[in-house]
Coordinates of N, CA, C and O and ligand atoms in Angstrom, one line a residue:
M1 N -12.7 74.3 83.9 CA -11.8 74.5 85.0 C -12.3 73.8 86.3 O -13.4 74.1 86.7
A2 N -11.5 72.9 86.8 CA -12.0 72.2 88.0 C -10.7 71.8 88.8 O -9.7 71.5 88.2
P3 N -10.9 71.8 90.1 CA -9.7 71.3 90.9 C -9.5 69.8 90.5 O -10.4 69.1 90.2
R4 N -8.3 69.4 90.5 CA -8.0 68.1 90.0 C -7.2 67.4 91.1 O -6.2 67.9 91.6
S5 N -7.5 66.2 91.3 CA -6.8 65.4 92.3 C -5.4 65.0 91.8 O -5.3 64.7 90.6
P6 N -4.4 65.2 92.7 CA -3.0 64.8 92.2 C -2.9 63.4 91.7 O -2.0 63.1 90.9
S7 N -3.8 62.5 92.2 CA -3.6 61.1 91.7 C -4.5 60.8 90.5 O -4.5 59.7 90.0
A8 N -5.2 61.8 90.0 CA -6.0 61.6 88.8 C -5.1 61.6 87.6 O -3.9 62.0 87.7
A9 N -5.6 61.2 86.4 CA -4.8 61.2 85.2 C -4.4 62.7 84.9 O -5.2 63.6 85.0
C10 N -3.2 62.8 84.4 CA -2.8 64.2 84.0 C -3.6 64.7 82.8 O -3.8 64.0 81.9
P11 N -4.0 66.0 82.9 CA -4.8 66.5 81.8 C -4.1 66.5 80.5 O -4.7 66.6 79.4
C12 N -2.8 66.5 80.5 CA -2.0 66.5 79.2 C -2.1 65.2 78.4 O -1.7 65.2 77.3
G13 N -2.7 64.2 79.0 CA -2.8 62.9 78.3 C -1.6 62.1 78.2 O -1.5 61.1 77.4
S14 N -0.7 62.3 79.1 CA 0.6 61.5 79.1 C 0.4 60.1 79.5 O 1.2 59.2 79.3
G15 N -0.7 59.8 80.3 CA -1.0 58.5 80.8 C -0.4 58.4 82.2 O -0.7 57.4 82.9
R16 N 0.3 59.4 82.7 CA 0.8 59.4 84.1 C -0.2 60.1 84.9 O -1.1 60.8 84.4
T17 N 0.0 60.0 86.2 CA -0.9 60.8 87.1 C -0.5 62.3 87.1 O 0.7 62.6 86.7
F18 N -1.4 63.1 87.5 CA -1.1 64.5 87.5 C 0.1 64.9 88.3 O 1.0 65.6 87.9
K19 N 0.2 64.2 89.5 CA 1.3 64.6 90.4 C 2.6 64.1 89.9 O 3.7 64.6 90.3
R20 N 2.6 63.1 89.1 CA 3.9 62.6 88.5 C 4.2 63.2 87.1 O 5.1 62.8 86.5
C21 N 3.3 64.1 86.7 CA 3.5 64.7 85.4 C 3.5 66.3 85.6 O 4.4 66.8 86.2
C22 N 2.5 66.9 85.0 CA 2.5 68.4 84.9 C 2.4 69.1 86.3 O 2.8 70.2 86.4
L23 N 1.8 68.5 87.3 CA 1.6 69.2 88.6 C 3.0 69.6 89.1 O 3.2 70.6 89.7
R24 N 4.0 68.7 88.9 CA 5.3 69.0 89.4 C 5.9 70.3 88.8 O 6.6 71.1 89.4
L25 N 5.6 70.5 87.5 CA 6.0 71.7 86.8 C 5.2 72.9 87.4 O 5.8 74.0 87.6
H26 N 3.9 72.7 87.6 CA 3.1 73.8 88.1 C 3.6 74.2 89.5 O 3.5 75.4 89.9
Q27 N 4.3 73.3 90.2 CA 4.8 73.6 91.5 C 6.2 74.1 91.5 O 6.8 74.2 92.6
G28 N 6.8 74.3 90.3 CA 8.1 74.9 90.3 C 9.2 74.1 89.7 O 10.3 74.7 89.4
Q29 N 9.0 72.8 89.4 CA 10.1 72.1 88.8 C 10.2 72.5 87.3 O 9.2 72.6 86.6
P30 N 11.5 72.9 86.9 CA 11.6 73.3 85.5 C 11.3 72.2 84.5 O 11.6 71.1 84.7
A31 N 10.7 72.6 83.4 CA 10.5 71.7 82.3 C 11.8 71.3 81.6 O 12.6 72.2 81.4
T32 N 12.0 70.1 81.4 CA 13.3 69.7 80.8 C 13.3 69.8 79.3 O 14.4 69.9 78.7
T33 N 12.1 69.8 78.7 CA 12.0 70.0 77.2 C 10.9 71.0 76.9 O 10.0 71.2 77.8
A34 N 10.9 71.5 75.7 CA 9.9 72.4 75.3 C 8.5 71.6 75.2 O 7.5 72.2 75.6
E35 N 8.6 70.4 74.8 CA 7.4 69.6 74.8 C 6.8 69.4 76.2 O 5.5 69.5 76.4
A36 N 7.6 69.2 77.2 CA 7.1 69.1 78.6 C 6.5 70.4 79.0 O 5.4 70.4 79.7
L37 N 7.1 71.5 78.6 CA 6.5 72.8 79.0 C 5.1 73.0 78.3 O 4.2 73.4 78.9
M38 N 5.1 72.6 77.0 CA 3.8 72.7 76.2 C 2.7 71.9 76.9 O 1.6 72.4 77.1
R39 N 3.1 70.7 77.3 CA 2.1 69.8 78.0 C 1.6 70.4 79.3 O 0.4 70.4 79.6
S40 N 2.6 71.0 80.0 CA 2.2 71.5 81.3 C 1.4 72.8 81.2 O 0.6 73.1 82.1
R41 N 1.6 73.5 80.1 CA 0.8 74.7 79.9 C -0.7 74.3 79.5 O -1.6 74.9 80.0
Y42 N -0.8 73.3 78.7 CA -2.1 72.8 78.4 C -2.8 72.4 79.7 O -4.0 72.7 79.9
A43 N -2.1 71.6 80.5 CA -2.7 71.1 81.8 C -3.0 72.3 82.7 O -4.1 72.3 83.4
A44 N -2.3 73.4 82.6 CA -2.5 74.6 83.4 C -3.8 75.2 83.0 O -4.6 75.7 83.8
Y45 N -4.1 75.3 81.6 CA -5.4 75.8 81.2 C -6.5 74.9 81.7 O -7.5 75.4 82.1
V46 N -6.3 73.6 81.7 CA -7.4 72.7 82.1 C -7.7 73.0 83.6 O -8.9 73.0 84.0
V47 N -6.7 73.1 84.4 CA -7.0 73.3 85.9 C -7.0 74.8 86.3 O -7.3 75.0 87.5
G48 N -6.9 75.7 85.4 CA -7.0 77.1 85.7 C -5.8 77.6 86.5 O -5.9 78.5 87.3
A49 N -4.6 77.1 86.2 CA -3.4 77.6 86.8 C -2.9 78.8 86.1 O -1.9 78.8 85.4
V50 N -3.6 79.9 86.3 CA -3.3 81.2 85.6 C -1.9 81.7 85.7 O -1.3 82.1 84.8
D51 N -1.4 81.7 87.0 CA -0.1 82.3 87.2 C 1.0 81.5 86.5 O 2.0 82.0 86.0
Y52 N 0.8 80.2 86.3 CA 1.7 79.3 85.6 C 1.8 79.7 84.1 O 2.8 79.8 83.5
I53 N 0.6 79.9 83.5 CA 0.5 80.3 82.1 C 1.3 81.6 81.9 O 2.1 81.7 81.0
I54 N 1.1 82.6 82.8 CA 1.8 83.9 82.7 C 3.3 83.7 82.9 O 4.1 84.2 82.1
A55 N 3.6 82.9 83.9 CA 5.1 82.8 84.3 C 5.9 82.0 83.2 O 7.1 82.2 83.1
T56 N 5.2 81.2 82.4 CA 5.9 80.4 81.4 C 5.7 81.0 80.0 O 6.1 80.4 79.0
T57 N 5.2 82.3 79.9 CA 5.2 83.0 78.6 C 6.4 83.9 78.6 O 6.7 84.6 79.5
D58 N 7.1 83.9 77.5 CA 8.3 84.7 77.3 C 8.0 86.1 77.6 O 7.3 86.7 76.8
P59 N 8.6 86.7 78.6 CA 8.3 88.1 78.9 C 8.8 89.1 77.8 O 8.4 90.2 77.7
E60 N 9.8 88.6 77.0 CA 10.3 89.4 75.9 C 9.6 89.1 74.6 O 10.0 89.6 73.5
G61 N 8.7 88.2 74.6 CA 8.1 87.7 73.3 C 6.8 88.6 73.0 O 6.4 89.4 73.8
P62 N 6.2 88.3 71.9 CA 5.1 89.1 71.4 C 3.8 88.8 72.2 O 2.9 89.6 72.1
L63 N 3.7 87.8 73.0 CA 2.5 87.4 73.7 C 2.5 87.9 75.1 O 1.4 87.8 75.8
A64 N 3.6 88.4 75.6 CA 3.6 89.0 76.9 C 2.7 90.2 76.9 O 2.8 91.0 76.0
R65 N 1.9 90.4 78.0 CA 1.0 91.5 78.0 C 1.4 92.5 79.1 O 1.9 92.1 80.2
A66 N 1.2 93.8 78.8 CA 1.6 94.8 79.8 C 0.7 94.8 81.0 O 1.2 94.9 82.2
D67 N -0.5 94.6 80.8 CA -1.5 94.6 82.0 C -1.7 93.2 82.4 O -2.5 92.4 81.9
R68 N -1.0 92.8 83.5 CA -1.1 91.5 84.0 C -2.5 91.1 84.5 O -2.9 90.0 84.4
E69 N -3.2 92.1 85.0 CA -4.6 91.8 85.6 C -5.5 91.4 84.5 O -6.3 90.5 84.6
I70 N -5.5 92.2 83.4 CA -6.4 91.9 82.3 C -6.0 90.6 81.7 O -6.9 89.7 81.3
W71 N -4.7 90.3 81.5 CA -4.2 89.1 81.0 C -4.7 87.9 81.8 O -5.3 86.9 81.3
A72 N -4.6 88.0 83.1 CA -5.0 86.9 84.0 C -6.5 86.7 83.9 O -6.9 85.5 83.9
T73 N -7.3 87.7 83.8 CA -8.7 87.6 83.7 C -9.1 86.9 82.4 O -9.9 86.0 82.3
E74 N -8.4 87.2 81.3 CA -8.7 86.6 80.0 C -8.3 85.1 80.0 O -9.1 84.3 79.5
I75 N -7.2 84.8 80.6 CA -6.8 83.4 80.8 C -7.9 82.6 81.6 O -8.3 81.5 81.3
R76 N -8.3 83.2 82.7 CA -9.3 82.6 83.6 C -10.6 82.4 82.9 O -11.2 81.3 83.0
L77 N -11.0 83.3 82.1 CA -12.3 83.2 81.4 C -12.2 82.1 80.3 O -13.1 81.2 80.2
F78 N -11.1 82.1 79.6 CA -10.9 81.1 78.5 C -10.9 79.7 79.2 O -11.5 78.8 78.7
S79 N -10.1 79.6 80.3 CA -10.0 78.3 81.0 C -11.4 77.8 81.5 O -11.8 76.7 81.4
A80 N -12.2 78.8 82.1 CA -13.4 78.4 82.7 C -14.5 78.0 81.6 O -15.4 77.2 81.9
H81 N -14.4 78.6 80.4 CA -15.5 78.4 79.5 C -15.2 77.5 78.4 O -15.9 77.3 77.4
T82 N -14.0 76.8 78.5 CA -13.6 75.9 77.4 C -13.6 74.5 78.0 O -13.2 74.3 79.1
R83 N -14.0 73.6 77.2 CA -13.9 72.2 77.5 C -12.7 71.6 76.8 O -12.6 71.6 75.6
F84 N -11.7 71.1 77.6 CA -10.5 70.6 77.1 C -10.6 69.1 76.9 O -10.6 68.4 77.9
E85 N -10.7 68.7 75.7 CA -11.0 67.3 75.5 C -9.7 66.5 75.3 O -9.6 65.3 75.7
K86 N -8.8 67.0 74.5 CA -7.6 66.2 74.2 C -6.5 67.1 73.7 O -6.7 68.1 73.0
L87 N -5.3 66.7 74.1 CA -4.0 67.3 73.5 C -3.3 66.2 72.8 O -3.1 65.1 73.3
E88 N -2.9 66.5 71.5 CA -2.0 65.6 70.8 C -0.8 66.4 70.3 O -0.9 67.4 69.6
I89 N 0.4 65.9 70.8 CA 1.6 66.5 70.3 C 1.9 65.8 69.0 O 2.0 64.5 68.9
R90 N 2.0 66.6 67.9 CA 2.2 66.0 66.6 C 3.7 65.9 66.2 O 4.1 65.1 65.4
E91 N 4.5 66.9 66.7 CA 5.8 67.0 66.3 C 6.6 67.9 67.3 O 6.0 68.9 67.7
A92 N 7.8 67.5 67.7 CA 8.6 68.3 68.5 C 10.0 68.4 67.9 O 10.6 67.4 67.6
T93 N 10.4 69.6 67.6 CA 11.6 69.8 66.9 C 12.6 70.7 67.7 O 12.2 71.8 68.1
T94 N 13.8 70.2 67.9 CA 14.8 71.0 68.5 C 15.5 71.8 67.5 O 16.1 71.2 66.5
L95 N 15.5 73.1 67.6 CA 16.2 73.9 66.6 C 17.7 74.2 67.0 O 18.6 74.0 66.2
D96 N 17.9 74.5 68.2 CA 19.2 74.5 68.8 C 19.0 74.4 70.3 O 17.9 74.2 70.8
Q97 N 20.1 74.5 71.1 CA 20.1 74.3 72.5 C 18.9 75.1 73.2 O 18.3 74.6 74.1
D98 N 18.7 76.3 72.7 CA 17.7 77.1 73.4 C 16.5 77.5 72.6 O 15.7 78.4 73.0
H99 N 16.2 76.8 71.5 CA 15.1 77.1 70.7 C 14.4 75.8 70.2 O 15.2 74.9 69.8
A100 N 13.1 75.7 70.3 CA 12.4 74.5 69.9 C 11.1 74.8 69.4 O 10.5 75.9 69.7
E101 N 10.5 73.9 68.6 CA 9.1 74.1 68.1 C 8.3 72.9 68.4 O 8.8 71.8 68.4
V102 N 7.1 73.1 68.7 CA 6.2 71.9 69.0 C 4.9 72.2 68.2 O 4.3 73.2 68.3
L103 N 4.5 71.2 67.4 CA 3.3 71.2 66.7 C 2.3 70.3 67.4 O 2.5 69.2 67.7
F104 N 1.1 71.0 67.8 CA 0.2 70.2 68.6 C -1.2 70.4 68.0 O -1.5 71.4 67.3
F105 N -2.1 69.5 68.4 CA -3.5 69.7 68.1 C -4.3 69.7 69.5 O -4.0 68.8 70.3
A106 N -5.1 70.7 69.7 CA -5.9 70.7 70.9 C -7.4 70.6 70.6 O -7.9 71.3 69.8
K107 N -8.0 69.5 71.1 CA -9.4 69.3 70.9 C -10.2 70.0 72.0 O -10.1 69.6 73.1
L108 N -10.9 71.1 71.6 CA -11.6 71.9 72.6 C -13.0 72.2 72.1 O -13.3 72.2 70.9
S109 N -13.9 72.5 73.0 CA -15.2 72.9 72.7 C -15.6 74.0 73.7 O -15.1 74.1 74.8
R110 N -16.6 74.8 73.2 CA -17.1 75.9 74.0 C -18.6 76.0 73.7 O -19.0 76.1 72.6
D111 N -19.4 75.9 74.8 CA -20.8 75.8 74.6 C -21.3 74.8 73.5 O -22.1 75.2 72.7
G112 N -20.7 73.7 73.5 CA -21.0 72.7 72.5 C -20.5 72.9 71.2 O -20.7 72.0 70.3
E113 N -19.8 74.0 71.0 CA -19.2 74.2 69.6 C -17.7 73.8 69.6 O -17.0 74.1 70.5
D114 N -17.3 73.2 68.5 CA -15.9 72.8 68.4 C -15.0 74.0 68.1 O -15.2 74.7 67.1
V115 N -14.1 74.2 69.0 CA -13.1 75.3 68.8 C -11.7 74.7 68.8 O -10.8 75.4 69.2
S116 N -11.6 73.5 68.3 CA -10.3 72.9 68.2 C -9.3 73.6 67.3 O -9.8 74.3 66.4
F117 N -8.1 73.5 67.6 CA -7.1 74.1 66.7 C -5.8 73.4 66.7 O -5.5 72.6 67.6
S118 N -5.0 73.6 65.6 CA -3.6 73.2 65.6 C -2.7 74.4 65.8 O -3.1 75.5 65.3
E119 N -1.6 74.2 66.4 CA -0.7 75.3 66.5 C 0.8 74.8 66.4 O 1.1 73.8 67.0
R120 N 1.6 75.6 65.8 CA 3.0 75.4 65.8 C 3.6 76.5 66.7 O 3.5 77.7 66.5
S121 N 4.0 76.0 67.9 CA 4.5 76.9 69.0 C 6.0 77.0 68.9 O 6.7 76.0 68.7
S122 N 6.5 78.2 69.2 CA 7.9 78.4 69.4 C 8.3 78.6 70.8 O 7.6 79.3 71.6
F123 N 9.4 77.9 71.2 CA 9.8 78.0 72.6 C 11.2 78.5 72.7 O 12.0 78.2 71.8
V124 N 11.5 79.2 73.7 CA 12.9 79.7 73.9 C 13.3 79.4 75.3 O 12.5 79.4 76.3
R125 N 14.6 79.1 75.5 CA 15.1 78.8 76.9 C 15.9 80.0 77.3 O 16.9 80.4 76.7
R126 N 15.4 80.6 78.4 CA 16.2 81.7 79.0 C 16.6 81.4 80.4 O 15.7 80.9 81.2
A127 N 17.8 81.6 80.7 CA 18.4 81.3 82.1 C 18.0 79.9 82.5 O 17.6 79.6 83.6
G128 N 18.0 79.0 81.5 CA 17.8 77.6 81.8 C 16.3 77.1 81.9 O 16.0 76.0 82.2
R129 N 15.4 78.1 81.6 CA 14.0 77.7 81.7 C 13.3 77.9 80.4 O 13.5 78.9 79.7
W130 N 12.6 76.8 80.0 CA 11.8 76.9 78.7 C 10.6 77.8 78.9 O 10.0 77.8 79.9
L131 N 10.4 78.7 77.9 CA 9.3 79.6 77.9 C 8.6 79.5 76.5 O 9.2 79.3 75.5
Y132 N 7.3 79.8 76.6 CA 6.5 79.8 75.4 C 6.7 81.2 74.7 O 6.4 82.2 75.4
E133 N 7.1 81.2 73.5 CA 7.4 82.5 72.9 C 6.3 83.0 72.0 O 5.8 84.1 72.1
S134 N 5.8 82.1 71.1 CA 4.8 82.5 70.1 C 4.2 81.3 69.5 O 4.8 80.2 69.6
G135 N 3.1 81.5 68.7 CA 2.5 80.3 68.1 C 1.8 80.8 66.8 O 1.3 81.9 66.7
Q136 N 1.8 79.8 65.8 CA 1.0 80.1 64.6 C -0.2 79.1 64.6 O 0.0 77.9 64.6
V137 N -1.4 79.7 64.7 CA -2.6 78.8 64.9 C -3.3 78.6 63.6 O -3.3 79.4 62.7
T138 N -3.7 77.3 63.4 CA -4.5 76.9 62.3 C -5.9 76.4 62.9 O -5.8 75.4 63.6
P139 N -7.0 77.0 62.5 CA -8.3 76.4 63.0 C -8.4 75.0 62.4 O -8.0 74.8 61.3
H140 N -9.1 74.2 63.2 CA -9.2 72.8 62.8 C -10.6 72.4 62.6 O -11.5 72.8 63.4
A141 N -10.9 71.8 61.5 CA -12.3 71.5 61.1 C -12.9 70.3 61.9 O -14.1 70.2 62.1
T142 N -12.0 69.4 62.2 CA -12.6 68.1 62.8 C -12.3 68.1 64.3 O -11.2 68.3 64.7
Ligands
ZN201 ZN1 1.0 66.1 82.1

């Protein structure tokens, strides 16, 4: 977790600058697609934008937590102790107007140990805003 210059490369790996990519979403612009939301959440973990992670998790989904303070602390710790090396979007599928899935690979390490994983994430759009609903994680060997 480190402060990131708005003109640096976006942590999501889009090739755009942070300010022209995920930072705009962190500052309140709605994600136009589930994939854009996914990217912005990854970038939020990289920069430690804890409130954004919480705000973009479906409050009616299985991952919403009752105790916001504990939740925020866990996100902060994960963010601070993880090295975010790369995000690869493998597949983005629109199921219907308000439901989508994104398959991604996150290359991560913690204390020099590879903790990369793949996940198939489900997204739901409520009141016009995409939210992260749930995910099926597969640990990744490489
Ligand atoms: Zn980005």
